Amino acid sequence: MDYSRMARKLRDKIVGFSGELSRGLPKTAGRFVQEMVYGIQASQSVVLTKIGRTLEEPISIKKIEERLSRQLLRRGMGQRVQKNLLDMAAPLIGKDTLLILDPSDIRKKYAKKMQYLATVHDGSEDELGNGYWTCNVVATEGEGSTIVPLVGRLYSAEAPAFVSENHEILTVMDMVAGAVKKRGLWVIDRGGDRRNLIVPMLSRRLRFLIRLIGNRNLLWAGKEVLAHEIAKNCTSLYAETVVKVDDGKEREGLSY
C-alpha cells in the first residue's frame, strides 16, 4: 500500500475543504484554517504545540505556536468559519433530517487563569468543576449513519455578554434554522423539556422532538394525564441510537 500517496490525497482533500471553510477570509487566515484542520486531524489534539509539530516547518515549535496563537485572536474569524460551514452543510438538510442539539460541557480540570472560567457539571465524573458550557448541533438521517456537523458553540456563564442557557440554545437554533430554511426535525434530549424553549420553538414554527420528563402533566383527550402514562400506550415504530465518542471511547448518546 502506497501510504505516501494516500497521505497526499488526504492532504489535497483537506486543502479543498479548508478553502471552502475559509472563504472570505484574508490569505493568512485561510492558511491558518488549513493548518488547523490538518493539524487537528494529524495530531488528534487541539493543543497548539502538538498541532505545530505535525506541520513540520523548519522553524522552532515556539515560533509556530506564537503564529497560530496570533491568528486565533483574529476578530470575526470564528463567525466567518461557522457561517461557511453552515452554507456548506445546508444543501444536505432535508425536510425530515434530524437536527440533534446537545447542550454539554468542557471541563478544564487543571486550568486556573483561563478567561471567564465557570462552574460546570462534569457528567463523566458526576461532579462540579471549572470549565465552559457548549451547545452542539449535528445532522443525520433517521435511517443513515452519516453525521454532519453544523454548530459547535462554547460559552461561559461568567462572561459579561452571557444572558442565559436558553438564550444560547435559541441563538444556535436560529443560526441553523436560517441557514437550512427551517428544514429538518429538531431533536433535544436532556434540557429540552422547558417552557422557555418549547414556546419559542412553536413561535418560530420549528418542528421538534423532545424527551419529556415522565412526571409532566399533558392534556390528552381533554384530560390531564402524566406523560409517562401516555408514552406507555404509544407504539414505537423505529429506534435509533447516536453514539458519542469521548477521549477515544464510545459511550451511548441519544436514543430515540
Short mmCIF file of C-alpha atoms in Angstrom, two decimals:
data_model
loop_
_atom_site.label_atom_id
_atom_site.label_comp_id
_atom_site.label_asym_id
_atom_site.label_seq_id
_atom_site.Cartn_x
_atom_site.Cartn_y
_atom_site.Cartn_z
CA MET A 1 0.00 0.00 0.00
CA ASP A 2 1.36 3.42 -1.01
CA TYR A 3 0.93 5.38 2.24
CA SER A 4 2.63 8.49 0.87
CA ARG A 5 0.12 8.62 -1.98
CA MET A 6 -2.76 8.22 0.44
CA ALA A 7 -1.33 11.00 2.60
CA ARG A 8 -1.10 13.32 -0.41
CA LYS A 9 -4.71 12.60 -1.36
CA LEU A 10 -5.85 13.24 2.19
CA ARG A 11 -3.95 16.50 2.34
CA ASP A 12 -5.43 17.58 -1.02
CA LYS A 13 -8.93 16.94 0.33
CA ILE A 14 -8.14 18.90 3.48
CA VAL A 15 -6.85 21.79 1.36
CA GLY A 16 -10.09 21.81 -0.67
CA PHE A 17 -12.29 21.61 2.41
CA SER A 18 -10.28 24.30 4.21
CA GLY A 19 -10.57 26.57 1.20
CA GLU A 20 -14.36 26.43 1.39
CA LEU A 21 -14.28 26.80 5.16
CA SER A 22 -12.13 29.94 5.00
CA ARG A 23 -13.94 31.60 2.10
CA GLY A 24 -13.98 35.39 2.54
CA LEU A 25 -11.02 35.45 4.95
CA PRO A 26 -7.61 37.03 4.27
CA LYS A 27 -4.88 34.79 2.84
CA THR A 28 -3.04 34.42 6.17
CA ALA A 29 -6.25 33.45 7.94
CA GLY A 30 -7.02 30.93 5.19
CA ARG A 31 -3.60 29.37 5.70
CA PHE A 32 -4.28 29.19 9.43
CA VAL A 33 -7.61 27.37 8.90
CA GLN A 34 -5.89 24.85 6.61
CA GLU A 35 -3.09 24.26 9.13
CA MET A 36 -5.53 23.81 11.99
CA VAL A 37 -7.78 21.37 10.11
CA TYR A 38 -4.78 19.31 9.04
CA GLY A 39 -3.01 19.60 12.39
CA ILE A 40 -6.02 18.56 14.46
CA GLN A 41 -6.58 15.54 12.24
CA ALA A 42 -2.91 14.56 12.23
CA SER A 43 -2.26 15.07 15.95
CA GLN A 44 -5.74 14.14 17.22
CA SER A 45 -5.38 17.11 19.55
CA VAL A 46 -6.28 20.79 19.80
CA VAL A 47 -3.07 21.63 21.70
CA LEU A 48 -1.12 24.13 19.58
CA THR A 49 2.29 22.60 20.27
CA LYS A 50 1.08 19.19 19.10
CA ILE A 51 -0.57 20.72 16.03
CA GLY A 52 2.61 22.66 15.29
CA ARG A 53 4.74 19.52 15.26
CA THR A 54 2.60 17.99 12.52
CA LEU A 55 3.27 20.97 10.23
CA GLU A 56 6.97 20.01 10.01
CA GLU A 57 8.19 23.56 9.37
CA PRO A 58 11.91 24.46 9.53
CA ILE A 59 11.40 26.81 12.48
CA SER A 60 11.04 26.29 16.20
CA ILE A 61 7.83 24.98 17.72
CA LYS A 62 7.71 28.15 19.83
CA LYS A 63 7.55 30.33 16.69
CA ILE A 64 4.84 28.16 15.15
CA GLU A 65 2.80 28.25 18.33
CA GLU A 66 3.11 32.04 18.51
CA ARG A 67 1.93 32.39 14.90
CA LEU A 68 -1.08 30.13 15.47
CA SER A 69 -1.93 31.97 18.69
CA ARG A 70 -1.93 35.34 16.89
CA GLN A 71 -4.34 34.01 14.28
CA LEU A 72 -6.66 32.63 16.95
CA LEU A 73 -7.15 36.22 18.14
CA ARG A 74 -8.27 37.42 14.69
CA ARG A 75 -11.58 39.23 15.15
CA GLY A 76 -14.56 37.77 13.31
CA MET A 77 -12.77 34.67 12.01
CA GLY A 78 -14.80 32.22 14.08
CA GLN A 79 -18.09 33.70 12.90
CA ARG A 80 -16.98 33.56 9.25
CA VAL A 81 -15.84 29.93 9.52
CA GLN A 82 -19.11 28.99 11.25
CA LYS A 83 -21.19 30.68 8.52
CA ASN A 84 -19.20 28.95 5.79
CA LEU A 85 -19.68 25.58 7.48
CA LEU A 86 -23.45 26.09 7.65
CA ASP A 87 -23.54 27.20 3.99
CA MET A 88 -21.66 24.02 3.01
CA ALA A 89 -23.93 21.76 5.05
CA ALA A 90 -27.30 23.39 4.28
CA PRO A 91 -27.91 21.56 0.94
CA LEU A 92 -27.60 18.24 2.82
CA ILE A 93 -30.51 19.06 5.14
CA GLY A 94 -33.92 17.80 4.05
CA LYS A 95 -37.39 18.18 5.50
CA ASP A 96 -37.04 15.21 7.86
CA THR A 97 -33.30 15.34 8.55
CA LEU A 98 -32.70 15.06 12.29
CA LEU A 99 -31.05 18.14 13.79
CA ILE A 100 -29.68 16.84 17.09
CA LEU A 101 -28.96 19.51 19.67
CA ASP A 102 -26.70 18.60 22.58
CA PRO A 103 -26.01 21.05 25.42
CA SER A 104 -22.87 19.79 27.10
CA ASP A 105 -19.73 20.98 28.88
CA ILE A 106 -15.94 21.01 28.63
CA ARG A 107 -14.17 20.69 31.95
CA LYS A 108 -10.78 22.36 32.34
CA LYS A 109 -9.67 20.36 35.35
CA TYR A 110 -6.27 21.96 35.84
CA ALA A 111 -6.96 25.45 34.49
CA LYS A 112 -6.56 28.37 36.89
CA LYS A 113 -6.32 31.55 34.80
CA MET A 114 -8.34 30.91 31.63
CA GLN A 115 -10.72 33.74 30.81
CA TYR A 116 -14.24 33.51 32.28
CA LEU A 117 -13.82 30.04 33.78
CA ALA A 118 -17.21 28.97 35.11
CA THR A 119 -18.59 26.19 37.27
CA VAL A 120 -19.89 23.29 35.18
CA HIS A 121 -21.20 19.84 35.95
CA ASP A 122 -18.77 17.19 34.73
CA GLY A 123 -21.11 14.44 33.53
CA SER A 124 -18.26 11.95 33.12
CA GLU A 125 -17.28 12.15 36.78
CA ASP A 126 -20.61 13.41 38.15
CA GLU A 127 -19.10 16.36 39.96
CA LEU A 128 -18.71 20.12 39.69
CA GLY A 129 -15.57 21.67 38.27
CA ASN A 130 -14.19 24.59 36.25
CA GLY A 131 -14.87 24.77 32.54
CA TYR A 132 -17.21 26.04 29.87
CA TRP A 133 -20.64 25.14 28.55
CA THR A 134 -21.13 24.08 24.94
CA CYS A 135 -24.05 23.83 22.56
CA ASN A 136 -23.54 21.47 19.62
CA VAL A 137 -25.73 20.61 16.65
CA VAL A 138 -25.22 17.74 14.22
CA ALA A 139 -27.46 16.47 11.44
CA THR A 140 -28.21 12.88 10.46
CA GLU A 141 -30.87 10.94 8.63
CA GLY A 142 -33.22 8.65 10.54
CA GLU A 143 -32.05 5.57 8.66
CA GLY A 144 -28.49 6.68 7.90
CA SER A 145 -25.15 6.65 9.67
CA THR A 146 -23.57 9.82 8.27
CA ILE A 147 -23.25 12.67 10.76
CA VAL A 148 -22.89 16.25 9.51
CA PRO A 149 -21.52 18.81 12.00
CA LEU A 150 -23.37 22.12 11.94
CA VAL A 151 -22.53 24.16 15.03
CA GLY A 152 -20.13 23.87 17.95
CA ARG A 153 -20.53 26.85 20.27
CA LEU A 154 -18.67 27.38 23.53
CA TYR A 155 -19.77 29.91 26.12
CA SER A 156 -19.32 30.88 29.76
CA ALA A 157 -21.92 31.86 32.33
CA GLU A 158 -19.30 34.24 33.74
CA ALA A 159 -18.84 36.21 30.50
CA PRO A 160 -20.24 39.78 30.54
CA ALA A 161 -22.45 39.16 27.49
CA PHE A 162 -23.99 35.97 28.89
CA VAL A 163 -27.79 36.11 29.17
CA SER A 164 -28.97 32.57 29.88
CA GLU A 165 -28.63 28.99 28.69
CA ASN A 166 -31.99 29.29 26.93
CA HIS A 167 -30.69 32.33 25.04
CA GLU A 168 -27.58 30.40 23.94
CA ILE A 169 -29.64 27.43 22.74
CA LEU A 170 -32.11 29.59 20.83
CA THR A 171 -29.24 31.56 19.26
CA VAL A 172 -27.77 28.33 17.92
CA MET A 173 -31.17 27.15 16.68
CA ASP A 174 -31.73 30.45 14.87
CA MET A 175 -28.31 30.17 13.20
CA VAL A 176 -29.09 26.71 11.87
CA ALA A 177 -32.75 27.38 11.02
CA GLY A 178 -31.77 30.44 8.99
CA ALA A 179 -29.16 28.51 7.01
CA VAL A 180 -31.38 25.49 6.27
CA LYS A 181 -34.59 27.49 5.67
CA LYS A 182 -36.25 25.82 8.68
CA ARG A 183 -35.93 22.36 7.17
CA GLY A 184 -35.26 19.42 9.46
CA LEU A 185 -36.65 17.99 12.69
CA TRP A 186 -35.04 19.21 15.92
CA VAL A 187 -34.21 16.50 18.44
CA ILE A 188 -33.38 17.54 22.01
CA ASP A 189 -32.70 15.04 24.75
CA ARG A 190 -31.82 16.49 28.14
CA GLY A 191 -32.92 20.03 28.89
CA GLY A 192 -35.42 20.35 26.04
CA ASP A 193 -38.43 19.91 28.28
CA ARG A 194 -38.90 23.52 29.37
CA ARG A 195 -41.46 26.16 28.52
CA ASN A 196 -38.78 28.77 27.72
CA LEU A 197 -37.66 26.61 24.79
CA ILE A 198 -40.91 24.99 23.67
CA VAL A 199 -42.86 28.27 23.33
CA PRO A 200 -40.14 30.00 21.22
CA MET A 201 -39.79 26.90 19.02
CA LEU A 202 -43.53 26.94 18.39
CA SER A 203 -43.49 30.67 17.62
CA ARG A 204 -40.63 30.09 15.15
CA ARG A 205 -42.67 27.28 13.52
CA LEU A 206 -39.89 24.75 14.05
CA ARG A 207 -40.63 21.04 14.08
CA PHE A 208 -39.19 19.31 17.12
CA LEU A 209 -38.99 16.08 19.07
CA ILE A 210 -38.02 16.34 22.73
CA ARG A 211 -37.79 13.94 25.65
CA LEU A 212 -40.35 14.82 28.30
CA ILE A 213 -39.82 14.21 31.97
CA GLY A 214 -42.20 11.40 32.91
CA ASN A 215 -43.97 13.38 35.64
CA ARG A 216 -45.12 16.18 33.31
CA ASN A 217 -48.90 16.58 33.01
CA LEU A 218 -50.23 16.84 29.46
CA LEU A 219 -53.68 17.49 28.06
CA TRP A 220 -54.81 14.32 26.29
CA ALA A 221 -58.39 13.68 25.18
CA GLY A 222 -59.47 16.67 27.26
CA LYS A 223 -57.87 15.39 30.48
CA GLU A 224 -54.63 15.97 32.37
CA VAL A 225 -52.54 12.82 32.10
CA LEU A 226 -48.96 12.05 33.11
CA ALA A 227 -46.59 12.00 30.12
CA HIS A 228 -45.29 8.63 31.32
CA GLU A 229 -48.78 7.09 31.11
CA ILE A 230 -49.33 8.43 27.57
CA ALA A 231 -45.92 7.15 26.45
CA LYS A 232 -46.71 3.61 27.63
CA ASN A 233 -49.60 3.48 25.17
CA CYS A 234 -47.59 4.73 22.18
CA THR A 235 -46.27 2.24 19.65
CA SER A 236 -42.65 2.92 18.70
CA LEU A 237 -42.14 2.08 15.04
CA TYR A 238 -38.45 2.96 14.88
CA ALA A 239 -35.47 3.05 17.23
CA GLU A 240 -32.05 4.55 16.76
CA THR A 241 -29.05 5.38 18.96
CA VAL A 242 -26.41 8.02 18.27
CA VAL A 243 -23.11 7.03 19.86
CA LYS A 244 -20.85 9.78 21.20
CA VAL A 245 -17.06 9.39 21.37
CA ASP A 246 -15.26 10.93 24.36
CA ASP A 247 -11.48 10.62 24.65
CA GLY A 248 -11.45 7.87 22.05
CA LYS A 249 -14.06 5.81 23.89
CA GLU A 250 -17.59 5.23 22.68
CA ARG A 251 -20.46 5.84 25.03
CA GLU A 252 -24.16 5.65 24.34
CA GLY A 253 -25.61 9.02 23.48
CA LEU A 254 -29.08 9.99 22.40
CA SER A 255 -31.66 7.25 21.83
CA TYR A 256 -34.95 7.94 20.10
#
